[in-house]
């Protein structure tokens, strides 16, 4: 299996002087091609912090982040932007589409930022809009779509430039259970098709059986849980 993303001894502290909060303590993790992980933990346990570090949006206090075996620790700001534009796709709680652009234009920007040519962007757009059943939305604006449709556009946007890593922070928190489940199933199916590493933060324990790996943070420590232990819900509590 090809290693895509590695954390070595990742620590993150906020604050200074006497008021230091150690949010992540020595997190070691390796993600392989096509692997889908879910990240759980109580509110304030550091899920968004870890996802932000994995996405090169936030620098760790200590430790190394490797993308495709290359350390990004000493990359400057513009190199990190380039890594994000080429290799990463993000999905947030709200789709955060640009309101004044059509769905097609919202998607095309990602391709242009990644340096794809127009023909490639068009082909990719056609393909993703079809896969996510969004053809009818192509020339609409975000405010003409439902929450679930907007999250489907967010999936297309996260995948458009063929990133090797897709990170989603509570992508279904604003949706009802059934719509949310459909969105996560689509995200999993599409990320697997693309062989991307997928990491999804969720509060919804009903989603856990859908994933290959279950990662849990508490008190700054990361642990991995087995699907079978989760199934009978014996040791897992959630806020
Ligand atoms: N920019 C920041 N400055 C200071 N403290 C922060 C910052 N971001 C997050 N924190 C703190 O770090 C802890 C973890 O936050 P976060 O990663 O957002 O948790 P989660 O996503 O699991 O709810 C919280 O106690 C939060 O208050
Ligand atoms: Mg969070």
XYZ file of N, CA and C and ligand atoms in Angstrom:
745
model
N 0.844 -1.208 0.000
C 0.000 0.000 0.000
C 0.877 1.254 0.000
N 0.444 2.229 -0.774
C 1.247 3.440 -0.900
C 0.920 4.422 0.233
N 1.961 4.875 0.923
C 1.769 5.837 2.009
C 1.581 7.237 1.412
N 0.524 7.916 1.815
C 0.206 9.221 1.225
C 0.461 10.356 2.208
N 0.156 10.083 3.481
C 0.198 11.155 4.475
C 0.675 10.566 5.802
N 1.680 11.213 6.403
C 2.233 10.699 7.662
C 2.409 11.816 8.674
N 2.011 11.551 9.912
C 2.276 12.451 11.041
C 3.288 11.762 11.930
N 4.355 12.468 12.275
C 5.343 11.888 13.193
C 5.497 12.795 14.399
N 5.064 12.328 15.551
C 5.224 13.084 16.798
C 4.608 14.466 16.752
N 3.440 14.577 16.168
C 2.803 15.904 16.029
C 2.229 16.372 17.367
N 2.667 17.555 17.772
C 2.210 18.191 18.994
C 1.681 19.563 18.626
N 0.579 19.965 19.270
C 0.113 21.330 19.043
C -0.311 21.954 20.361
N 0.270 23.099 20.650
C -0.094 23.839 21.856
C -0.582 25.214 21.446
N -1.595 25.693 22.154
C -2.057 27.067 21.956
C -1.698 27.869 23.196
N -1.542 29.164 23.027
C -1.274 30.043 24.160
C 0.209 30.198 24.409
N 0.548 30.921 25.501
C 1.955 31.131 25.834
C 2.090 31.355 27.336
N 3.332 31.337 27.804
C 3.605 31.564 29.228
C 2.948 30.503 30.097
N 2.214 30.977 31.111
C 1.581 30.042 32.044
C 0.320 29.408 31.483
N -0.227 30.014 30.438
C -1.504 29.507 29.934
C -1.293 28.785 28.605
N -0.711 27.610 28.708
C -0.504 26.809 27.503
C -1.466 25.640 27.509
N -2.151 25.479 26.380
C -3.055 24.326 26.263
C -2.438 23.352 25.266
N -2.133 22.150 25.728
C -1.578 21.133 24.834
C -2.722 20.351 24.208
N -3.056 20.694 22.985
C -4.232 20.105 22.340
C -3.906 18.746 21.723
N -2.739 18.641 21.088
C -2.318 17.348 20.530
C -0.978 16.977 21.136
N -0.857 15.712 21.594
C 0.374 15.269 22.230
C 0.955 14.083 21.462
N 2.012 14.341 20.726
C 2.736 13.246 20.071
C 1.845 12.331 19.230
N 1.208 12.918 18.254
C 0.333 12.114 17.396
C 1.146 11.482 16.261
N 1.087 10.163 16.180
C 1.720 9.419 15.079
C 0.625 8.753 14.264
N 0.688 8.936 12.969
C -0.380 8.407 12.114
C 0.159 8.218 10.711
N -0.313 7.173 10.044
C 0.055 7.027 8.639
C -1.202 6.660 7.844
N -1.416 7.340 6.744
C -2.582 7.069 5.903
C -2.119 6.515 4.559
N -2.805 5.472 4.108
C -2.439 4.839 2.845
C -3.476 5.124 1.767
N -3.011 5.018 0.531
C -3.842 5.261 -0.652
C -5.217 4.600 -0.534
N -6.259 5.380 -0.773
C -7.615 4.832 -0.824
C -8.254 4.556 0.526
N -7.549 4.921 1.620
C -8.067 4.600 2.945
C -9.014 5.692 3.453
N -10.162 5.252 3.995
C -11.142 6.213 4.518
C -11.200 6.099 6.032
N -10.889 7.203 6.717
C -10.883 7.203 8.180
C -11.910 8.181 8.701
N -12.471 7.842 9.864
C -13.354 8.777 10.541
C -12.639 9.208 11.810
N -12.756 10.498 12.149
C -12.089 11.049 13.325
C -13.161 11.532 14.291
N -13.128 10.948 15.510
C -14.152 11.292 16.494
C -13.488 11.775 17.782
N -14.293 12.367 18.651
C -13.786 12.863 19.935
C -14.702 13.952 20.434
N -14.691 14.199 21.735
C -15.577 15.229 22.298
C -15.304 16.606 21.708
N -16.224 17.506 21.900
C -16.048 18.893 21.486
C -14.798 19.469 22.140
N -13.984 20.162 21.370
C -12.786 20.785 21.946
C -11.617 19.839 22.115
N -11.721 18.606 21.578
C -10.646 17.629 21.786
C -9.504 17.777 20.773
N -9.687 18.615 19.771
C -8.590 18.852 18.832
C -8.787 18.262 17.442
N -10.024 17.898 17.110
C -10.286 17.289 15.789
C -9.998 18.295 14.665
N -10.541 19.510 14.810
C -10.316 20.527 13.779
C -8.840 20.911 13.720
N -8.201 20.960 14.897
C -6.764 21.276 14.940
C -5.971 20.236 14.156
N -6.257 18.946 14.395
C -5.524 17.892 13.686
C -5.800 17.953 12.179
N -7.067 18.143 11.822
C -7.408 18.205 10.401
C -6.714 19.398 9.725
N -6.634 20.520 10.445
C -5.982 21.718 9.898
C -4.489 21.476 9.691
N -3.888 20.702 10.602
C -2.458 20.379 10.432
C -2.289 19.434 9.238
N -3.161 18.423 9.148
C -3.081 17.491 8.006
C -3.258 18.243 6.686
N -4.059 19.303 6.716
C -4.348 20.063 5.497
C -3.395 21.218 5.249
N -2.311 21.276 6.003
C -1.309 22.348 5.838
C -1.917 23.743 6.010
N -2.964 23.825 6.833
C -3.558 25.125 7.124
C -3.006 25.679 8.431
N -2.392 24.795 9.217
C -1.906 25.158 10.538
C -0.587 24.399 10.755
N 0.413 25.098 11.303
C 1.706 24.431 11.537
C 1.691 23.751 12.902
N 2.252 22.543 13.007
C 2.343 21.902 14.325
C 3.370 22.624 15.185
N 3.251 22.490 16.520
C 4.266 23.064 17.418
C 5.533 22.227 17.361
N 5.337 20.915 17.269
C 6.465 19.986 17.116
C 6.028 18.840 16.223
N 7.022 18.147 15.670
C 6.721 16.967 14.872
C 6.735 17.265 13.387
N 6.568 16.220 12.632
C 6.684 16.325 11.173
C 5.425 15.883 10.463
N 5.115 16.558 9.373
C 4.043 16.117 8.488
C 4.681 15.776 7.144
N 4.431 14.568 6.673
C 4.973 14.172 5.371
C 3.833 13.909 4.399
N 3.943 14.501 3.227
C 2.989 14.226 2.170
C 3.753 13.535 1.050
N 3.299 12.339 0.689
C 4.019 11.508 -0.284
C 5.514 11.440 0.068
N 5.799 11.126 1.326
C 7.161 10.937 1.838
C 8.019 12.201 1.857
N 7.405 13.352 1.601
C 8.188 14.584 1.639
C 7.735 15.446 2.819
N 8.689 15.868 3.648
C 8.332 16.703 4.793
C 7.948 18.100 4.311
N 6.833 18.618 4.828
C 6.408 19.961 4.413
C 6.714 20.982 5.519
N 7.390 20.554 6.574
C 7.630 21.423 7.737
C 8.287 22.758 7.397
N 9.242 22.716 6.490
C 9.991 23.942 6.230
C 9.554 24.621 4.933
N 8.384 24.250 4.442
C 7.855 24.919 3.258
C 7.430 26.344 3.630
N 7.690 27.294 2.725
C 7.197 28.648 2.988
C 5.717 28.731 2.598
N 5.134 29.901 2.851
C 3.695 30.069 2.672
C 3.221 29.734 1.257
N 3.968 30.196 0.256
C 3.494 29.977 -1.114
C 3.647 28.505 -1.518
N 4.666 27.837 -1.005
C 4.805 26.402 -1.307
C 3.679 25.614 -0.657
N 3.283 26.029 0.557
C 2.186 25.339 1.234
C 0.863 25.552 0.486
N 0.671 26.766 -0.017
C -0.532 27.044 -0.823
C -0.553 26.137 -2.043
N 0.615 25.977 -2.653
C 0.720 25.135 -3.836
C 0.399 23.667 -3.489
N 0.913 23.193 -2.360
C 0.609 21.822 -1.916
C -0.900 21.675 -1.740
N -1.514 22.658 -1.089
C -2.971 22.588 -0.860
C -3.730 22.559 -2.184
N -3.324 23.411 -3.112
C -4.040 23.497 -4.395
C -3.904 22.248 -5.247
N -2.753 21.564 -5.101
C -2.497 20.382 -5.928
C -2.988 19.090 -5.281
N -2.754 18.974 -3.988
C -2.884 17.658 -3.355
C -4.039 17.511 -2.390
N -4.679 18.637 -2.026
C -5.694 18.549 -0.986
C -7.064 19.014 -1.454
N -8.088 18.350 -0.933
C -9.464 18.792 -1.137
C -10.106 18.936 0.228
N -10.888 20.002 0.440
C -11.504 20.255 1.745
C -13.023 20.314 1.624
N -13.674 19.807 2.672
C -15.132 19.961 2.784
C -15.417 20.414 4.214
N -16.237 21.453 4.354
C -16.536 21.978 5.685
C -18.009 21.756 6.012
N -18.390 22.203 7.221
C -19.779 22.030 7.670
C -20.765 22.684 6.698
N -20.439 23.898 6.289
C -21.239 24.563 5.268
C -20.391 24.587 3.999
N -21.039 24.401 2.860
C -20.296 24.181 1.617
C -19.353 25.338 1.273
N -19.662 26.546 1.747
C -18.817 27.714 1.495
C -18.543 27.908 0.005
N -19.620 27.826 -0.785
C -19.496 28.113 -2.213
C -19.541 29.627 -2.409
N -18.946 30.095 -3.485
C -18.968 31.537 -3.746
C -20.342 31.898 -4.307
N -21.082 32.760 -3.601
C -22.502 32.961 -3.898
C -22.778 33.608 -5.258
N -21.815 34.396 -5.745
C -22.059 35.142 -6.985
C -21.638 34.349 -8.229
N -21.137 33.136 -8.027
C -20.741 32.299 -9.168
C -21.700 31.120 -9.321
N -21.827 30.619 -10.544
C -22.633 29.413 -10.756
C -21.879 28.204 -10.184
N -22.595 27.082 -10.114
C -21.973 25.845 -9.628
C -20.776 25.488 -10.510
N -20.984 25.566 -11.829
C -19.888 25.260 -12.752
C -18.669 26.144 -12.488
N -18.920 27.446 -12.275
C -17.801 28.377 -12.054
C -17.112 28.109 -10.707
N -17.936 27.774 -9.694
C -17.357 27.434 -8.389
C -16.381 26.265 -8.499
N -16.743 25.300 -9.341
C -15.903 24.106 -9.501
C -14.675 24.395 -10.372
N -14.887 25.171 -11.426
C -13.802 25.408 -12.389
C -12.607 26.119 -11.746
N -12.892 27.001 -10.774
C -11.823 27.750 -10.097
C -10.770 26.816 -9.492
N -11.261 25.721 -8.902
C -10.350 24.776 -8.250
C -9.393 24.172 -9.277
N -9.938 23.844 -10.452
C -9.116 23.284 -11.517
C -8.080 24.282 -12.002
N -8.517 25.541 -12.149
C -7.574 26.576 -12.604
C -6.477 26.800 -11.578
N -6.854 26.834 -10.288
C -5.841 27.007 -9.235
C -4.821 25.881 -9.233
N -5.266 24.694 -9.642
C -4.353 23.546 -9.652
C -3.567 23.452 -10.957
N -3.820 24.377 -11.891
C -3.071 24.408 -13.144
C -3.592 23.463 -14.217
N -4.826 22.990 -14.071
C -5.398 22.109 -15.111
C -5.777 22.947 -16.333
N -5.718 22.335 -17.529
C -6.128 23.092 -18.710
C -7.654 23.036 -18.878
N -8.172 23.933 -19.728
C -9.635 24.090 -19.847
C -10.334 22.801 -20.271
N -9.703 22.060 -21.189
C -10.332 20.828 -21.691
C -10.423 19.798 -20.560
N -9.361 19.713 -19.772
C -9.332 18.765 -18.651
C -10.374 19.170 -17.607
N -10.453 20.470 -17.320
C -11.437 20.961 -16.338
C -12.846 20.615 -16.818
N -13.104 20.830 -18.101
C -14.451 20.572 -18.625
C -14.812 19.092 -18.521
N -13.859 18.254 -18.886
C -14.105 16.811 -18.838
C -14.358 16.339 -17.405
N -13.548 16.861 -16.500
C -13.663 16.519 -15.084
C -15.007 17.010 -14.515
N -15.371 18.238 -14.891
C -16.655 18.821 -14.460
C -17.833 17.967 -14.944
N -17.806 17.631 -16.220
C -18.893 16.810 -16.799
C -19.016 15.504 -16.021
N -17.869 14.880 -15.781
C -17.828 13.586 -15.126
C -18.339 13.665 -13.678
N -17.851 14.647 -12.933
C -18.247 14.749 -11.520
C -19.705 15.182 -11.363
N -20.154 16.109 -12.216
C -21.558 16.546 -12.126
C -22.488 15.363 -12.406
N -22.068 14.501 -13.329
C -22.873 13.316 -13.638
C -22.835 12.323 -12.474
N -21.638 12.046 -11.962
C -21.501 11.086 -10.861
C -22.283 11.515 -9.629
N -22.341 12.819 -9.392
C -23.016 13.323 -8.192
C -24.447 13.804 -8.494
N -24.919 13.483 -9.685
C -26.282 13.849 -10.113
C -26.564 15.335 -9.906
N -25.679 16.141 -10.452
C -25.793 17.591 -10.294
C -25.912 18.319 -11.638
N -26.117 17.556 -12.732
C -26.135 18.215 -14.054
C -27.143 19.359 -14.114
N -28.310 19.143 -13.505
C -29.377 20.156 -13.577
C -29.007 21.423 -12.795
N -27.989 21.323 -11.951
C -27.598 22.457 -11.092
C -26.470 23.283 -11.716
N -25.936 22.785 -12.822
C -24.704 23.334 -13.394
C -24.674 24.870 -13.513
N -25.767 25.437 -14.022
C -25.768 26.888 -14.254
C -26.540 27.647 -13.182
N -26.869 26.960 -12.089
C -27.560 27.631 -10.984
C -26.543 28.255 -10.028
N -27.070 29.104 -9.144
C -26.239 29.700 -8.108
C -26.471 28.953 -6.792
N -25.471 28.995 -5.875
C -25.577 28.225 -4.626
C -26.892 28.443 -3.869
N -27.423 29.679 -3.854
C -28.644 29.924 -3.067
C -29.887 29.271 -3.688
N -29.749 28.699 -4.869
C -30.881 27.991 -5.499
C -30.864 26.497 -5.166
N -29.872 26.073 -4.368
C -29.725 24.647 -4.060
C -30.107 24.368 -2.593
N -30.496 23.126 -2.327
C -30.741 22.706 -0.936
C -29.398 22.446 -0.252
N -29.436 22.302 1.083
C -28.209 22.037 1.843
C -27.504 20.776 1.370
N -28.279 19.721 1.118
C -27.704 18.455 0.658
C -27.078 18.597 -0.728
N -27.757 19.350 -1.612
C -27.202 19.570 -2.961
C -25.905 20.369 -2.877
N -25.891 21.362 -1.986
C -24.670 22.175 -1.841
C -23.511 21.307 -1.337
N -23.793 20.363 -0.426
C -22.706 19.491 0.048
C -22.257 18.538 -1.061
N -23.172 18.153 -1.959
C -22.738 17.339 -3.109
C -21.826 18.151 -4.020
N -22.128 19.437 -4.183
C -21.227 20.308 -4.959
C -19.875 20.400 -4.239
N -19.929 20.487 -2.901
C -18.674 20.568 -2.127
C -17.820 19.312 -2.341
N -18.477 18.152 -2.486
C -17.726 16.915 -2.778
C -17.057 17.030 -4.149
N -17.835 17.466 -5.135
C -17.274 17.629 -6.490
C -16.098 18.604 -6.469
N -16.274 19.704 -5.723
C -15.210 20.712 -5.661
C -13.957 20.146 -4.984
N -14.170 19.341 -3.926
C -13.018 18.777 -3.215
C -12.238 17.791 -4.081
N -12.917 17.169 -5.055
C -12.265 16.121 -5.858
C -11.798 16.595 -7.233
N -12.280 17.764 -7.658
C -12.103 18.174 -9.061
C -10.665 18.073 -9.572
N -9.709 18.511 -8.772
C -8.309 18.574 -9.202
C -7.551 17.285 -8.885
N -8.294 16.187 -8.639
C -7.725 14.862 -8.348
C -6.730 14.912 -7.182
N -7.155 15.421 -6.036
C -6.239 15.488 -4.901
C -5.963 14.094 -4.359
N -4.809 13.910 -3.722
C -4.533 12.605 -3.119
C -5.079 12.521 -1.697
N -5.477 13.695 -1.142
C -5.976 13.731 0.244
C -7.250 14.578 0.287
N -8.310 14.039 0.888
C -9.554 14.800 1.049
C -9.900 14.847 2.537
N -10.093 16.056 3.061
C -10.361 16.246 4.482
C -11.730 16.894 4.645
N -12.557 16.329 5.528
C -13.905 16.870 5.709
C -14.167 17.086 7.198
N -14.485 18.337 7.577
C -14.719 18.663 8.990
C -16.215 18.809 9.235
N -16.808 17.822 9.852
C -18.237 17.774 10.155
C -19.094 18.167 8.945
N -18.934 17.443 7.839
C -19.610 17.841 6.602
C -21.126 17.665 6.644
N -21.614 16.923 7.641
C -23.065 16.673 7.668
C -23.750 17.341 8.860
N -22.978 18.139 9.619
C -23.530 18.708 10.853
C -24.756 19.589 10.598
N -24.834 20.178 9.405
C -25.962 21.072 9.120
C -27.102 20.350 8.391
N -26.977 19.031 8.248
C -27.980 18.289 7.459
C -28.767 17.335 8.353
N -29.971 16.955 7.918
C -30.700 15.933 8.661
C -30.012 14.582 8.433
N -30.348 13.600 9.265
C -29.641 12.316 9.267
C -29.606 11.649 7.896
N -30.741 11.512 7.244
C -30.777 10.790 5.961
C -29.985 11.510 4.879
N -30.163 12.835 4.794
C -29.405 13.613 3.799
C -27.916 13.510 4.107
N -27.578 13.609 5.400
C -26.184 13.526 5.822
C -25.572 12.180 5.480
N -26.329 11.117 5.716
C -25.822 9.768 5.427
C -25.561 9.620 3.930
N -26.497 10.105 3.124
C -26.325 10.041 1.666
C -25.075 10.802 1.242
N -24.863 11.979 1.841
C -23.694 12.791 1.491
C -22.401 12.040 1.857
N -22.360 11.441 3.061
C -21.146 10.720 3.468
C -20.922 9.489 2.592
N -22.003 8.782 2.262
C -21.854 7.610 1.385
C -21.311 8.009 0.014
N -21.819 9.120 -0.510
C -21.328 9.617 -1.806
C -19.859 10.026 -1.714
N -19.529 10.715 -0.624
C -18.151 11.157 -0.423
C -17.206 9.954 -0.360
N -17.611 8.921 0.390
C -16.800 7.709 0.496
C -16.646 7.026 -0.853
N -17.756 6.873 -1.547
C -17.744 6.190 -2.846
C -16.832 6.925 -3.836
N -16.973 8.256 -3.872
C -16.204 9.041 -4.842
C -14.719 9.090 -4.474
N -14.425 9.231 -3.167
C -13.016 9.266 -2.745
C -12.345 7.918 -3.023
N -13.102 6.821 -2.813
C -12.528 5.487 -3.074
C -12.266 5.297 -4.560
N -13.196 5.763 -5.382
C -13.010 5.695 -6.835
C -11.715 6.398 -7.256
N -11.417 7.499 -6.580
C -10.235 8.307 -6.919
C -8.985 7.830 -6.191
N -9.149 6.815 -5.316
C -8.040 6.294 -4.493
C -7.432 7.360 -3.591
N -8.252 8.328 -3.167
C -7.749 9.391 -2.289
C -7.804 8.939 -0.834
N -6.895 9.472 -0.035
C -7.003 9.321 1.422
C -8.134 10.239 1.865
N -9.052 9.694 2.664
C -10.174 10.512 3.134
C -10.178 10.501 4.657
N -10.293 11.681 5.253
C -10.450 11.776 6.709
C -11.667 12.644 6.986
N -12.636 12.072 7.680
C -13.897 12.780 7.943
C -14.094 12.918 9.452
N -14.283 14.152 9.919
C -14.663 14.385 11.321
C -16.177 14.347 11.408
N -16.687 13.584 12.368
C -18.142 13.605 12.555
C -18.484 13.384 14.017
N -19.652 13.851 14.410
C -20.171 13.594 15.750
C -21.137 12.429 15.734
N -21.456 11.970 14.535
C -22.537 11.003 14.402
C -22.002 9.573 14.403
N -22.189 8.870 15.512
C -21.635 7.516 15.652
C -22.266 6.534 14.657
N -23.449 6.884 14.142
C -24.094 5.973 13.177
C -23.295 5.865 11.880
N -22.410 6.841 11.633
C -21.603 6.839 10.403
C -20.406 5.881 10.508
N -20.014 5.515 11.728
C -18.723 4.826 11.914
C -18.555 3.548 11.095
N -19.593 2.694 11.003
C -19.401 1.434 10.263
C -19.080 1.625 8.779
N -19.275 2.841 8.263
C -19.021 3.074 6.834
C -17.520 3.177 6.519
N -16.698 3.394 7.556
C -15.291 3.729 7.324
C -14.342 2.548 7.515
N -13.135 2.656 6.922
C -12.111 1.620 7.081
C -11.439 1.708 8.447
N -11.249 2.961 8.918
C -10.529 3.158 10.192
C -11.287 4.142 11.072
N -11.232 3.888 12.387
C -11.864 4.793 13.343
C -10.786 5.358 14.254
N -10.557 6.665 14.155
C -9.544 7.332 14.971
C -10.260 8.184 15.997
N -9.746 8.169 17.208
C -10.431 8.864 18.280
C -9.434 9.721 19.053
N -9.793 10.977 19.325
C -8.922 11.843 20.130
C -9.585 12.104 21.469
N -8.813 12.010 22.529
C -9.249 12.435 23.856
C -8.013 12.825 24.646
N -8.102 13.913 25.393
C -6.979 14.413 26.200
C -5.694 14.543 25.386
N -5.826 14.941 24.159
C -4.653 15.180 23.326
C -4.031 13.938 22.729
N -4.560 12.765 23.105
C -3.981 11.517 22.611
C -4.872 10.886 21.557
N -4.244 10.373 20.530
C -4.996 9.747 19.462
C -4.945 8.240 19.603
N -6.081 7.589 19.445
C -6.059 6.129 19.472
C -6.905 5.603 18.323
N -6.649 4.363 17.983
C -7.417 3.753 16.898
C -8.308 2.679 17.495
N -9.552 2.659 17.058
C -10.494 1.682 17.615
C -10.896 0.689 16.546
N -11.295 -0.490 17.013
C -11.711 -1.529 16.075
C -13.199 -1.403 15.781
N -13.547 -1.668 14.552
C -14.959 -1.601 14.150
C -15.850 -2.458 15.040
N -15.369 -3.653 15.432
C -16.210 -4.574 16.201
C -16.531 -4.002 17.581
N -15.530 -3.351 18.214
C -15.757 -2.781 19.538
C -16.771 -1.648 19.473
N -16.711 -0.899 18.371
C -17.638 0.214 18.182
C -19.057 -0.312 17.981
N -19.161 -1.427 17.285
C -20.485 -1.934 16.929
C -21.372 -2.140 18.157
N -20.781 -2.622 19.276
C -21.638 -2.754 20.452
C -21.510 -1.569 21.410
N -20.812 -0.515 20.924
C -20.860 0.782 21.593
C -20.456 0.718 23.058
N -19.462 -0.094 23.381
C -19.166 -0.337 24.786
C -18.351 0.773 25.450
N -17.364 1.304 24.751
C -16.489 2.227 25.467
C -16.451 3.618 24.858
N -17.377 3.900 24.012
C -17.279 5.158 23.309
C -18.399 6.105 23.726
N -18.020 7.269 24.212
C -19.043 8.275 24.539
C -18.787 9.516 23.704
N -19.810 10.208 23.413
C -19.692 11.359 22.507
C -20.520 12.512 23.056
N -19.991 13.717 22.910
C -20.792 14.875 23.319
C -21.603 15.368 22.137
N -6.612 29.443 17.317
C -6.735 28.987 18.579
N -6.199 29.646 19.616
C -6.298 29.177 20.882
N -6.940 28.035 21.220
C -7.500 27.324 20.218
C -7.436 27.758 18.847
N -8.091 26.844 18.073
C -8.541 25.901 18.925
N -8.197 26.180 20.201
C -8.495 25.352 21.385
O -8.003 24.044 21.155
C -8.898 23.052 21.611
C -9.272 22.128 20.452
O -10.046 22.847 19.505
P -10.580 22.187 18.154
O -9.426 21.607 17.428
O -11.385 23.211 17.447
O -11.501 21.011 18.730
P -12.704 20.177 18.057
O -12.676 20.409 16.591
O -12.433 18.758 18.458
O -13.957 20.678 18.694
C -10.078 23.795 22.221
O -9.904 23.872 23.615
C -9.987 25.169 21.591
O -10.499 26.139 22.449
Mg -14.095 21.160 15.246
